[in-house]
Coordinates of C-alpha atoms and ligand atoms in Angstrom, one line a residue:
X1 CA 11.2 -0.2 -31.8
X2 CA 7.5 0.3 -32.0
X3 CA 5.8 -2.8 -29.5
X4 CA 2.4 -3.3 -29.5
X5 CA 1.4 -2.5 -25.5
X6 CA -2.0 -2.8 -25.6
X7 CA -3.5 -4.5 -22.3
X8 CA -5.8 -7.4 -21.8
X9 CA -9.3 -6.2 -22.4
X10 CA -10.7 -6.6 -19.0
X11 CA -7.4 -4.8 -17.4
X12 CA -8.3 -2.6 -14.1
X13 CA -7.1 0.8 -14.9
X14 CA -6.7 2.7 -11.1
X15 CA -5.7 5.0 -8.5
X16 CA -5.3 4.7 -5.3
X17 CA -5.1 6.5 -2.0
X18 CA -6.0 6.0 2.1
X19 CA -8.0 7.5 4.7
X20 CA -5.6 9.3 6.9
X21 CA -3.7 10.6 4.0
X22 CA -6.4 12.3 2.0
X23 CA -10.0 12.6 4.1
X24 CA -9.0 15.5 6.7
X25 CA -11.7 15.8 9.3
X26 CA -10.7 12.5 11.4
X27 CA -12.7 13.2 14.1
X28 CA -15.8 14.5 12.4
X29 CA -19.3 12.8 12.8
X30 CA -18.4 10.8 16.1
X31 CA -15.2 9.2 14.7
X32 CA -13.0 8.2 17.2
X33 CA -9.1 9.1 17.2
X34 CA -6.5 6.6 15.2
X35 CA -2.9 6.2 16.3
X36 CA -2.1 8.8 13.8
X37 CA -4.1 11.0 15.7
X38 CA -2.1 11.2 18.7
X39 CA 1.5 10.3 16.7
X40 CA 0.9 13.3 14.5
X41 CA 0.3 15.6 17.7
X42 CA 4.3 14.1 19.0
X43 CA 6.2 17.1 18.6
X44 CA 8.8 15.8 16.6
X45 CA 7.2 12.8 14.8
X46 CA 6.1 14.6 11.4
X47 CA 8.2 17.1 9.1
X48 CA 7.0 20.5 10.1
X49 CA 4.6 19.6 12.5
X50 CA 1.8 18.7 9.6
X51 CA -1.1 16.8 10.8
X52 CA -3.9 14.8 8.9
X53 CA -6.8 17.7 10.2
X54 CA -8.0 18.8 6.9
X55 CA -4.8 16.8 4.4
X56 CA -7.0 17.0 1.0
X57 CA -10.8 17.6 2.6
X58 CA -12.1 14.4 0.7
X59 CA -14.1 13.5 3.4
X60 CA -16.5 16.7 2.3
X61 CA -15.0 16.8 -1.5
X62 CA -15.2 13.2 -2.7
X63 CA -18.5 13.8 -4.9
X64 CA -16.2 16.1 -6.9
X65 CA -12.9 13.8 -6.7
X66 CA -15.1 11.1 -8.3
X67 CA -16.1 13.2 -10.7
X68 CA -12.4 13.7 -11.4
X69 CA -11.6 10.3 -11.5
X70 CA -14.2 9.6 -14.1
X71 CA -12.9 12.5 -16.0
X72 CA -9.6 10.7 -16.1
X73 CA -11.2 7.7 -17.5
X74 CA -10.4 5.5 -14.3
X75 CA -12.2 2.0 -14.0
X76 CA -11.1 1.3 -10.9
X77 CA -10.7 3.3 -7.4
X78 CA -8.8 1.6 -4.1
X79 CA -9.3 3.4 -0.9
X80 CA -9.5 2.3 2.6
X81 CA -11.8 2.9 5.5
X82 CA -10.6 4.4 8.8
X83 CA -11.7 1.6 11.4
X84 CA -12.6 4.3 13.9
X85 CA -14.8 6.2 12.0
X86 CA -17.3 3.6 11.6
X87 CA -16.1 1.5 15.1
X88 CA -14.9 4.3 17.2
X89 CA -14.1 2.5 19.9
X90 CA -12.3 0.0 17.6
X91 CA -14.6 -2.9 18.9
X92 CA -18.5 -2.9 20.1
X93 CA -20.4 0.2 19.2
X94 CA -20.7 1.5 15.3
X95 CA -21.0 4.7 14.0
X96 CA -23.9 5.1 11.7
X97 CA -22.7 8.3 10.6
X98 CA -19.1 7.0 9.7
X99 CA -20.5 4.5 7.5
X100 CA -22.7 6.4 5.8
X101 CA -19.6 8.4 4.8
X102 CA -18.0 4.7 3.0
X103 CA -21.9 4.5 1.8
X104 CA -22.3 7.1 -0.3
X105 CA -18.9 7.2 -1.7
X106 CA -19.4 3.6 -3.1
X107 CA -22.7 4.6 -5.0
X108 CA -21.1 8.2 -6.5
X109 CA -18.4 5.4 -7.9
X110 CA -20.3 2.5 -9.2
X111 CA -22.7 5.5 -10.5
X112 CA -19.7 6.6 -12.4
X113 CA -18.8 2.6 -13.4
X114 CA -15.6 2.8 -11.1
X115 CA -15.0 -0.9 -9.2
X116 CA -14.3 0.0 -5.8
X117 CA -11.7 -1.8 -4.0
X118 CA -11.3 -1.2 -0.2
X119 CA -8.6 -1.5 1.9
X120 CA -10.1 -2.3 5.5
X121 CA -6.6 -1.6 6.9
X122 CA -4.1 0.9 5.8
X123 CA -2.4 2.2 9.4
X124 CA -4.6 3.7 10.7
X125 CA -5.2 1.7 14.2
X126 CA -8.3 2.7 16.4
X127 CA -6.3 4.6 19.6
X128 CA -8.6 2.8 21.6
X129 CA -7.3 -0.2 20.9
X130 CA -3.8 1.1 20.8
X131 CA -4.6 1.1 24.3
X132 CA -5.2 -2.3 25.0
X133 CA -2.1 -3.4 23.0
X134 CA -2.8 -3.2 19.9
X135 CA -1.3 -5.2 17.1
X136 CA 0.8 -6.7 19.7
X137 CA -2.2 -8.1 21.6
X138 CA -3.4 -11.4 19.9
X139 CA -7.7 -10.2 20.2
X140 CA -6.6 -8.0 17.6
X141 CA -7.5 -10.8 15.4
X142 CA -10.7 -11.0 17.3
X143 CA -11.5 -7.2 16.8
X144 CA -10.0 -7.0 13.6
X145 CA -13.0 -10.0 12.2
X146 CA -15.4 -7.8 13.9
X147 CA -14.7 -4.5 12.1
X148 CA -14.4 -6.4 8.6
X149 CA -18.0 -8.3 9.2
X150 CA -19.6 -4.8 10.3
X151 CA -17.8 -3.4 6.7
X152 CA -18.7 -6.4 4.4
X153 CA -22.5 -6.4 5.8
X154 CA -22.9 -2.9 4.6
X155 CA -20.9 -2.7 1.9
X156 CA -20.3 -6.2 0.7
X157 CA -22.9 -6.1 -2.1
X158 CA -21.1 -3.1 -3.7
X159 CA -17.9 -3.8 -3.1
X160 CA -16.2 -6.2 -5.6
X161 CA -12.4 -6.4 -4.2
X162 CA -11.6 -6.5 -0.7
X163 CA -7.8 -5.8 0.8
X164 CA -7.5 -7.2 4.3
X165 CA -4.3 -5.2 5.4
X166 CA -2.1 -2.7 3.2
X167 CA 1.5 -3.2 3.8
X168 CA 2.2 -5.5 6.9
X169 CA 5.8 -5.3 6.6
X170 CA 5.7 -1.4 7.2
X171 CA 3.1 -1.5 10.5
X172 CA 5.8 -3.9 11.8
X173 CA 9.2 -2.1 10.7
X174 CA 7.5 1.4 10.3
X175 CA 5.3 1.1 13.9
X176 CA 7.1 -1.5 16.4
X177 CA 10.7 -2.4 15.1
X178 CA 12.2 1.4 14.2
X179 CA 9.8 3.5 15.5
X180 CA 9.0 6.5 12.6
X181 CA 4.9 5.4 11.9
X182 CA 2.8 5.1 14.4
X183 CA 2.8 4.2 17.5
X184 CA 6.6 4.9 17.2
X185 CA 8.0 1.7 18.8
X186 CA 11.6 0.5 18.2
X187 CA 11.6 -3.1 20.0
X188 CA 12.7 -6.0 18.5
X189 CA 10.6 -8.5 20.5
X190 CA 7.6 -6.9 19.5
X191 CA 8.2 -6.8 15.8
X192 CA 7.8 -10.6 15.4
X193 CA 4.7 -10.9 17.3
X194 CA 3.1 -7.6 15.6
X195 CA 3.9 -9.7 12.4
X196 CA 2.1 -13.2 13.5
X197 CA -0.4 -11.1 15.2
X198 CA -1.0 -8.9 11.8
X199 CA -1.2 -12.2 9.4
X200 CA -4.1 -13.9 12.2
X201 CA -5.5 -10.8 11.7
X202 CA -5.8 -11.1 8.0
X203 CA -7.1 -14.9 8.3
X204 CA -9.7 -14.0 10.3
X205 CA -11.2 -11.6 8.5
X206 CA -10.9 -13.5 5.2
X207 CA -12.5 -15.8 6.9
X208 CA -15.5 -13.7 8.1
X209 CA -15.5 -12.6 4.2
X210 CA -15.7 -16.2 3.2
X211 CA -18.7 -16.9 5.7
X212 CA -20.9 -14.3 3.7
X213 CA -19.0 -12.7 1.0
X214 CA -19.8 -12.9 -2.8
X215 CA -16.8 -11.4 -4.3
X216 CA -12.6 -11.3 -3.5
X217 CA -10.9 -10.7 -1.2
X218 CA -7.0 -10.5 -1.1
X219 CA -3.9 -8.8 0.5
X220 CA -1.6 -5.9 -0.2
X221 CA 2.1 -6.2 0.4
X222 CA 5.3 -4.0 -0.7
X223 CA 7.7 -5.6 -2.2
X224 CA 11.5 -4.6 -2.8
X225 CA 13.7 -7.1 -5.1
X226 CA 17.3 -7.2 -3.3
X227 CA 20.0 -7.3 -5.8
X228 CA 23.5 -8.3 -4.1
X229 CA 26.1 -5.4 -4.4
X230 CA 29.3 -7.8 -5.3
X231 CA 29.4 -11.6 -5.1
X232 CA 30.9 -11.7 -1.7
X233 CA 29.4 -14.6 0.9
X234 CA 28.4 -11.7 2.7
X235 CA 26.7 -9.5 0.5
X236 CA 25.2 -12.7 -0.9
X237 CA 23.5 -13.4 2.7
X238 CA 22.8 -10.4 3.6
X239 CA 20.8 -9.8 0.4
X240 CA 18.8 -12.9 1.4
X241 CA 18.2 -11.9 5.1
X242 CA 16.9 -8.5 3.3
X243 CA 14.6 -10.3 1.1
X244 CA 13.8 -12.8 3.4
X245 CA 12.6 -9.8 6.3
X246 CA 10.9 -7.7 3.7
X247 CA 9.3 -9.6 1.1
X248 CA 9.1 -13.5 1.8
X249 CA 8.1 -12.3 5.8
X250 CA 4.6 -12.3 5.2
X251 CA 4.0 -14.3 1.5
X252 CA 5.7 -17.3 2.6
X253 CA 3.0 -17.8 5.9
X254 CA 0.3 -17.6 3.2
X255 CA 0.9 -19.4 0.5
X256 CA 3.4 -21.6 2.4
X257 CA 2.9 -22.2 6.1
X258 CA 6.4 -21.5 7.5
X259 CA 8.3 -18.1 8.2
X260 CA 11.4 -17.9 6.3
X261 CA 14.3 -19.3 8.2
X262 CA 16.6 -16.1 7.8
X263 CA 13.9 -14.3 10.2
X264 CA 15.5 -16.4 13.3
X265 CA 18.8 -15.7 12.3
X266 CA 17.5 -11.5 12.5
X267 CA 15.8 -11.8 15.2
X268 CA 18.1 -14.3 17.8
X269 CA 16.4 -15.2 20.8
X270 CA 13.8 -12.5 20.1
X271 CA 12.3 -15.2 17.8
X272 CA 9.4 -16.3 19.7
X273 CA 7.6 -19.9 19.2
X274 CA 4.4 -19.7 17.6
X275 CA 1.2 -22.3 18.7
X276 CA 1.5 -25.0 15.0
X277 CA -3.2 -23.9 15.6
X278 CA -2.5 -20.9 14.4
X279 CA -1.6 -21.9 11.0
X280 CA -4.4 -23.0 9.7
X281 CA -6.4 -19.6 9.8
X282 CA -3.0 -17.8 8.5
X283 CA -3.1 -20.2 5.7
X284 CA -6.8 -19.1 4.5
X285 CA -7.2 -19.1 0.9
X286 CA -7.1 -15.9 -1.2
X287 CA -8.3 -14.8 -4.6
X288 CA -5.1 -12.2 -5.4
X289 CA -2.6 -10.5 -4.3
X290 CA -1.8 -6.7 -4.7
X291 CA 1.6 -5.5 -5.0
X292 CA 2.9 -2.1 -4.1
X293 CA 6.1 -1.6 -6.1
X294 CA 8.4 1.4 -5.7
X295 CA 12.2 0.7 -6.6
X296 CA 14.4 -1.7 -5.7
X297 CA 17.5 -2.1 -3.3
X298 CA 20.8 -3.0 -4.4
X299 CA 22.3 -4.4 -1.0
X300 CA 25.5 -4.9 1.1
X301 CA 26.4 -6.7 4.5
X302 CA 26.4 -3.9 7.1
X303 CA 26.9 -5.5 10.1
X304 CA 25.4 -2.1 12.4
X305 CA 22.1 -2.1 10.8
X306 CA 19.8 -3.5 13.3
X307 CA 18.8 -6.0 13.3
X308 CA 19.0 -7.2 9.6
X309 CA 22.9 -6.3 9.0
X310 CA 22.2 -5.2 5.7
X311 CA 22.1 -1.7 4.0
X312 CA 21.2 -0.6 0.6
X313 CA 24.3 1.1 -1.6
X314 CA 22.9 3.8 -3.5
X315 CA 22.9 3.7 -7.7
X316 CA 24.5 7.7 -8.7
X317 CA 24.1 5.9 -12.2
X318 CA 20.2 5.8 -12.1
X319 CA 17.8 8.4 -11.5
X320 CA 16.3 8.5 -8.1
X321 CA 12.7 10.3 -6.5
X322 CA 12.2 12.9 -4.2
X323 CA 12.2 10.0 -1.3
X324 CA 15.7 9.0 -2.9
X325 CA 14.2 5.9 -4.0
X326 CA 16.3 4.2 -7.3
X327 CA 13.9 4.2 -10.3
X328 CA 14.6 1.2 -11.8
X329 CA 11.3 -0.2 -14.0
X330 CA 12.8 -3.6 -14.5
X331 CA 12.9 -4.7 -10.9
X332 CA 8.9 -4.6 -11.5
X333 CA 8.8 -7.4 -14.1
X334 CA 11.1 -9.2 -11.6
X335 CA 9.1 -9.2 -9.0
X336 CA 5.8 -10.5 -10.7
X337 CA 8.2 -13.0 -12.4
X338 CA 9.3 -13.8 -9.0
X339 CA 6.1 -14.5 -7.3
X340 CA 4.4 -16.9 -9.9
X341 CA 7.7 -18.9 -9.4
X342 CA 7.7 -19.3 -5.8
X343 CA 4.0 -18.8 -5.1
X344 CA 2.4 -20.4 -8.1
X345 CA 0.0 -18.6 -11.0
X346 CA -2.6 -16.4 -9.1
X347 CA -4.3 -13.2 -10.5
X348 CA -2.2 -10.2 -9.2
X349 CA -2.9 -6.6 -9.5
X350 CA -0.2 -3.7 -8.6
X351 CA -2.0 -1.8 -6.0
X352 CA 0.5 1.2 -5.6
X353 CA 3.6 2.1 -8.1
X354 CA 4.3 5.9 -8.6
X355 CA 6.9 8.3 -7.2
X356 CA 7.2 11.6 -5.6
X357 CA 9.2 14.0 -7.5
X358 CA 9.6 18.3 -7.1
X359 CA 6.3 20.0 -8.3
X360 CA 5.6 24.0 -7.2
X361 CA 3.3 24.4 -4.9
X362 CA 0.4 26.0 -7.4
X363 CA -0.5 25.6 -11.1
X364 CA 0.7 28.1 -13.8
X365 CA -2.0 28.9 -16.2
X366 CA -3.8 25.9 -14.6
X367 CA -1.3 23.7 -15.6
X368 CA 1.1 21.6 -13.6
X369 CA 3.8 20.0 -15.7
X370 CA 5.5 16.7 -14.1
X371 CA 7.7 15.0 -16.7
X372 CA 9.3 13.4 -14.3
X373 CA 6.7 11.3 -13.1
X374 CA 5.3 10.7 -17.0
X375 CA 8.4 9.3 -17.5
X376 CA 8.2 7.1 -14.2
X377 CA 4.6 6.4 -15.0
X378 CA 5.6 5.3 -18.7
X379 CA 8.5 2.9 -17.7
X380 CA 6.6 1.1 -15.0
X381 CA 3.5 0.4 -17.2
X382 CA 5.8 -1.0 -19.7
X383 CA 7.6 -3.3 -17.4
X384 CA 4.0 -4.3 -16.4
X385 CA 3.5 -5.0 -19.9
X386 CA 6.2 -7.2 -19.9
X387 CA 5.3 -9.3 -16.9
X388 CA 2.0 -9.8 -18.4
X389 CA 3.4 -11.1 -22.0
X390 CA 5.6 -13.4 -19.8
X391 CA 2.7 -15.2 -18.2
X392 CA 2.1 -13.0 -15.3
X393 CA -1.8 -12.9 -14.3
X394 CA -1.8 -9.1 -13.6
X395 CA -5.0 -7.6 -13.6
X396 CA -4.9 -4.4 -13.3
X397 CA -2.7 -1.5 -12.1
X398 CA -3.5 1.3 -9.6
X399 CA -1.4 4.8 -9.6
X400 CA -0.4 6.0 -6.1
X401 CA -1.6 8.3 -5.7
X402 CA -5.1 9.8 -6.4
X403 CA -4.0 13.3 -5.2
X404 CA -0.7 14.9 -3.8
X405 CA -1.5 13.8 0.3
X406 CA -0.7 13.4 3.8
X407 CA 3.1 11.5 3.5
X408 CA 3.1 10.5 6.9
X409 CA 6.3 11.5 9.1
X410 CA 7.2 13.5 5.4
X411 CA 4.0 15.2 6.4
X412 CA 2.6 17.5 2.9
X413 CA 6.4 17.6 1.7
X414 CA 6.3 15.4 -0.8
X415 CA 3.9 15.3 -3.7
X416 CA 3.4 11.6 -5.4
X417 CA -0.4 12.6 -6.7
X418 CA -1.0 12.4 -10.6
X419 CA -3.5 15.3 -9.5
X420 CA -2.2 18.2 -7.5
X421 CA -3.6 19.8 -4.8
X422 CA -3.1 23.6 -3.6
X423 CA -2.9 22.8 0.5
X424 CA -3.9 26.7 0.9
X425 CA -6.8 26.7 -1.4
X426 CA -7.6 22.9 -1.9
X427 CA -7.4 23.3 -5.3
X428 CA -7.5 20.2 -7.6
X429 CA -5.6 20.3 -11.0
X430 CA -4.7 17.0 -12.7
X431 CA -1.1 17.4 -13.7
X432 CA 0.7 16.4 -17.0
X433 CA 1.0 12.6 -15.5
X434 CA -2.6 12.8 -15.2
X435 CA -3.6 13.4 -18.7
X436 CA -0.8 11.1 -19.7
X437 CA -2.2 8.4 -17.8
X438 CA -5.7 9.1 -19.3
X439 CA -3.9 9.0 -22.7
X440 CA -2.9 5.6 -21.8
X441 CA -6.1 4.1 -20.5
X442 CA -8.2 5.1 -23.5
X443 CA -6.1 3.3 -25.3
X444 CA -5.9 0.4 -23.5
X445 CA -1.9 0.8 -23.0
X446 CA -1.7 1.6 -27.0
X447 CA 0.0 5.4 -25.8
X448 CA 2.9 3.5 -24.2
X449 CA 4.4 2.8 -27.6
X450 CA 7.0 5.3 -28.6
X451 CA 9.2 8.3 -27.2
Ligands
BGC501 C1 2.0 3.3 1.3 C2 1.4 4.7 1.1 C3 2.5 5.7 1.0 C4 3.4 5.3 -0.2 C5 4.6 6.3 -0.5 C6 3.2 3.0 0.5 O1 4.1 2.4 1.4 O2 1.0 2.3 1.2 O3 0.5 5.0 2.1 O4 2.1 7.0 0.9 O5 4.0 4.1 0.1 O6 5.5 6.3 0.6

């Protein structure tokens, strides 16, 4: 059957990527060192020992990789800013020449009509302030407001969308409750004050965005719909203590005022209270959300998984990525469904959806083929599609990634760009779910209809 997928006319059509992952150089021009700095330099920490010293050299190639973009027919580029380049101290004294970098890459964008949309935080923690807590002391908020101002006074004007945080859930599960992101800490009376401490942290800086910004400003979470393995009380609640930790942790703060209840039940007497003044500033209004979609996770009671007691039961029937993640398109329609229910109609955009699959390590006759990832593309901009003739407010859509990057403790060993890059030479060639993807924007979604 032939459908009709053409998009809403003013529909974002993007890529995205971060500043660890992709800009190499981290140090360069007076920046000062991140967490993942100093985790990447753990022996042991990253697959093969990789580090983020030169990762895709954007931070001296970006005139070209806009260039690129606008070759792909992108209207819409998210990156973030590394905190330390432009505050390297994380608080205090700014770096001319850091900004300057965020500066010019703004202009060669709106030069090439691409909407920037920055993400002030996407991991990448000032060591600095690593050192005087960090997202476990509560003046993160504090110095978190600070950094935003000193971005949104010199980029404000440009800069139409604004992402406070990227992904709160994984600095919390990834960096304080298990341990593999930086700063590598597995303790599970941290984790919950990381969490209130990140969603302050948020407030305030929407806050500081409200006192003098024009534009929007919104957060970025990753979302995974739990689907019970069998009907069983127990798989039943331990799906909802899984969705409950991973995707209601954060939303239901916001748009609701109150942690889910399951998180007491994880968390036991590692549970802290939380002053009822903080609330308010948690509860600051915001003009999206952005979702990061990858798969879903089909889900039974496991009573030795720490500290949720849930685990995820692989699919053999369904294909899965390179990061053995299920693909399973329809859980994406779900999950836009899903938040209009419970959070109400607001204008959504899917920040990150895309996948790493096999690719070889150069081009052949300048070409890198990736049917794979066409296909993954395909299915999820469809089931975006969906959610939009349903009623979903979904304004635009952003690839992840950009370019094949920095992976984080997967280090350069696994390739989700639509473009690859050659890490001996650099090289940028856009592979076959690039030109697919530019297929589908100049036709305004038309190219999803058949095969
Ligand atoms: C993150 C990206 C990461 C991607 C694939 C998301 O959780 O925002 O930084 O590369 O997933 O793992």
């Amino acid at each position: 059957m032939n459908r009709d997928y053409r998009f809403p006319d003013r529909f974002l059509w993007g890529a995205a990527t971060s500043a660890y992952q992709i800009e190499g150089s981290p140090l360069a021009d007076g920046a000062g060192p991140s967490i993942w700095e100093r985790f990447s330099r753990t022996p042991g920490r990253i697959a093969n020992g990789d580090t983020g010293d030169i990762a895709t050299d954007h931070y001296h190639r970006f005139s070209a990789d806009v260039d690129l973009m606008h070759e792909l027919g992108l209207t819409s580029y998210r990156f973030s800013i590394a905190w330390g380049r432009i505050l390297p101290e994380g608080t205090g004294r700014v770096n001319a020449a850091g900004l300057a970098f965020y500066d010019r890459l703004v202009d060669d964008l709106l030069a090439k009509n691409i909407a920037p949309m920055v993400t002030l935080y996407h991991w990448d923690l000032p060591a600095a302030l690593d050192d005087r807590g960090g997202w476990l002391n509560r003046d993160i908020a504090n110095w978190f407001a600070e950094y935003a101002q000193v971005a949104f006074r010199s980029l404000g004007d440009r800069v139409p969308r604004w992402v406070t945080l990227n992904e709160p859930w994984v600095v919390m599960d990834g960096g304080y409750l298990h341990g593999g992101l930086a700063p590598g800490h597995r303790n599970a009376y941290e984790a919950p004050n990381v969490t209130h401490n990140l969603l302050r942290a948020h407030g305030a800086a929407v806050r500081a965005y409200r006192a003098e910004g024009k534009h929007e400003i919104g957060l970025v979470v990753n979302l995974e719909p739990k689907y019970p393995a069998s009907h069983s009380p127990e798989d039943e609640a331990a799906t909802q203590r899984a969705d409950a930790y991973m995707n209601r942790q954060y939303l239901d703060p916001i748009f609701r005022g109150e942690y889910p209840d399951e998180l007491r039940e994880i968390f036991g007497s590692a549970w802290p209270e939380f002053p009822a003044s903080d609330w308010p500033l948690i509860q600051a209004p915001i003009d999206f959300l952005g979702i990061n979609y990858y798969s879903r996770s089909v889900t039974q009671c496991a009573p030795n998984e720490w500290p949720v007691r849930a685990a995820r039961v692989r699919q053999p029937q369904h294909a899965h990525t390179e990061m053995d993640w299920e693909v399973f398109p329809a859980a994406l329609t779900r999950v836009l469904l899903w938040i209009k229910e419970r959070y109400g109609d607001r204008p959504m955009y899917i920040t990150e959806n895309g996948a790493a699959f096999y690719d070889p390590p150069h081009a052949i006759d300048g070409r890198i083929e990736d049917p794979l990832r066409v296909w993954y593309l395909r299915e999820h901009l469809r089931a975006a599609h969906d959610a939009i003739r349903q009623g979903v407010d979904l304004r635009g859509y952003f690839a992840w990634s950009l370019l094949d990057n920095f992976e984080w403790s997967h280090g350069y060993a696994k390739r989700f760009g639509i473009v690859h890059v050659n890490f001996n030479t650099l090289e940028r060639t856009p592979k076959s779910s690039a030109r697919f993807y530019s297929e589908v924007i100049r036709s305004h979604g038309a190219a999803l209809a058949g095969a």
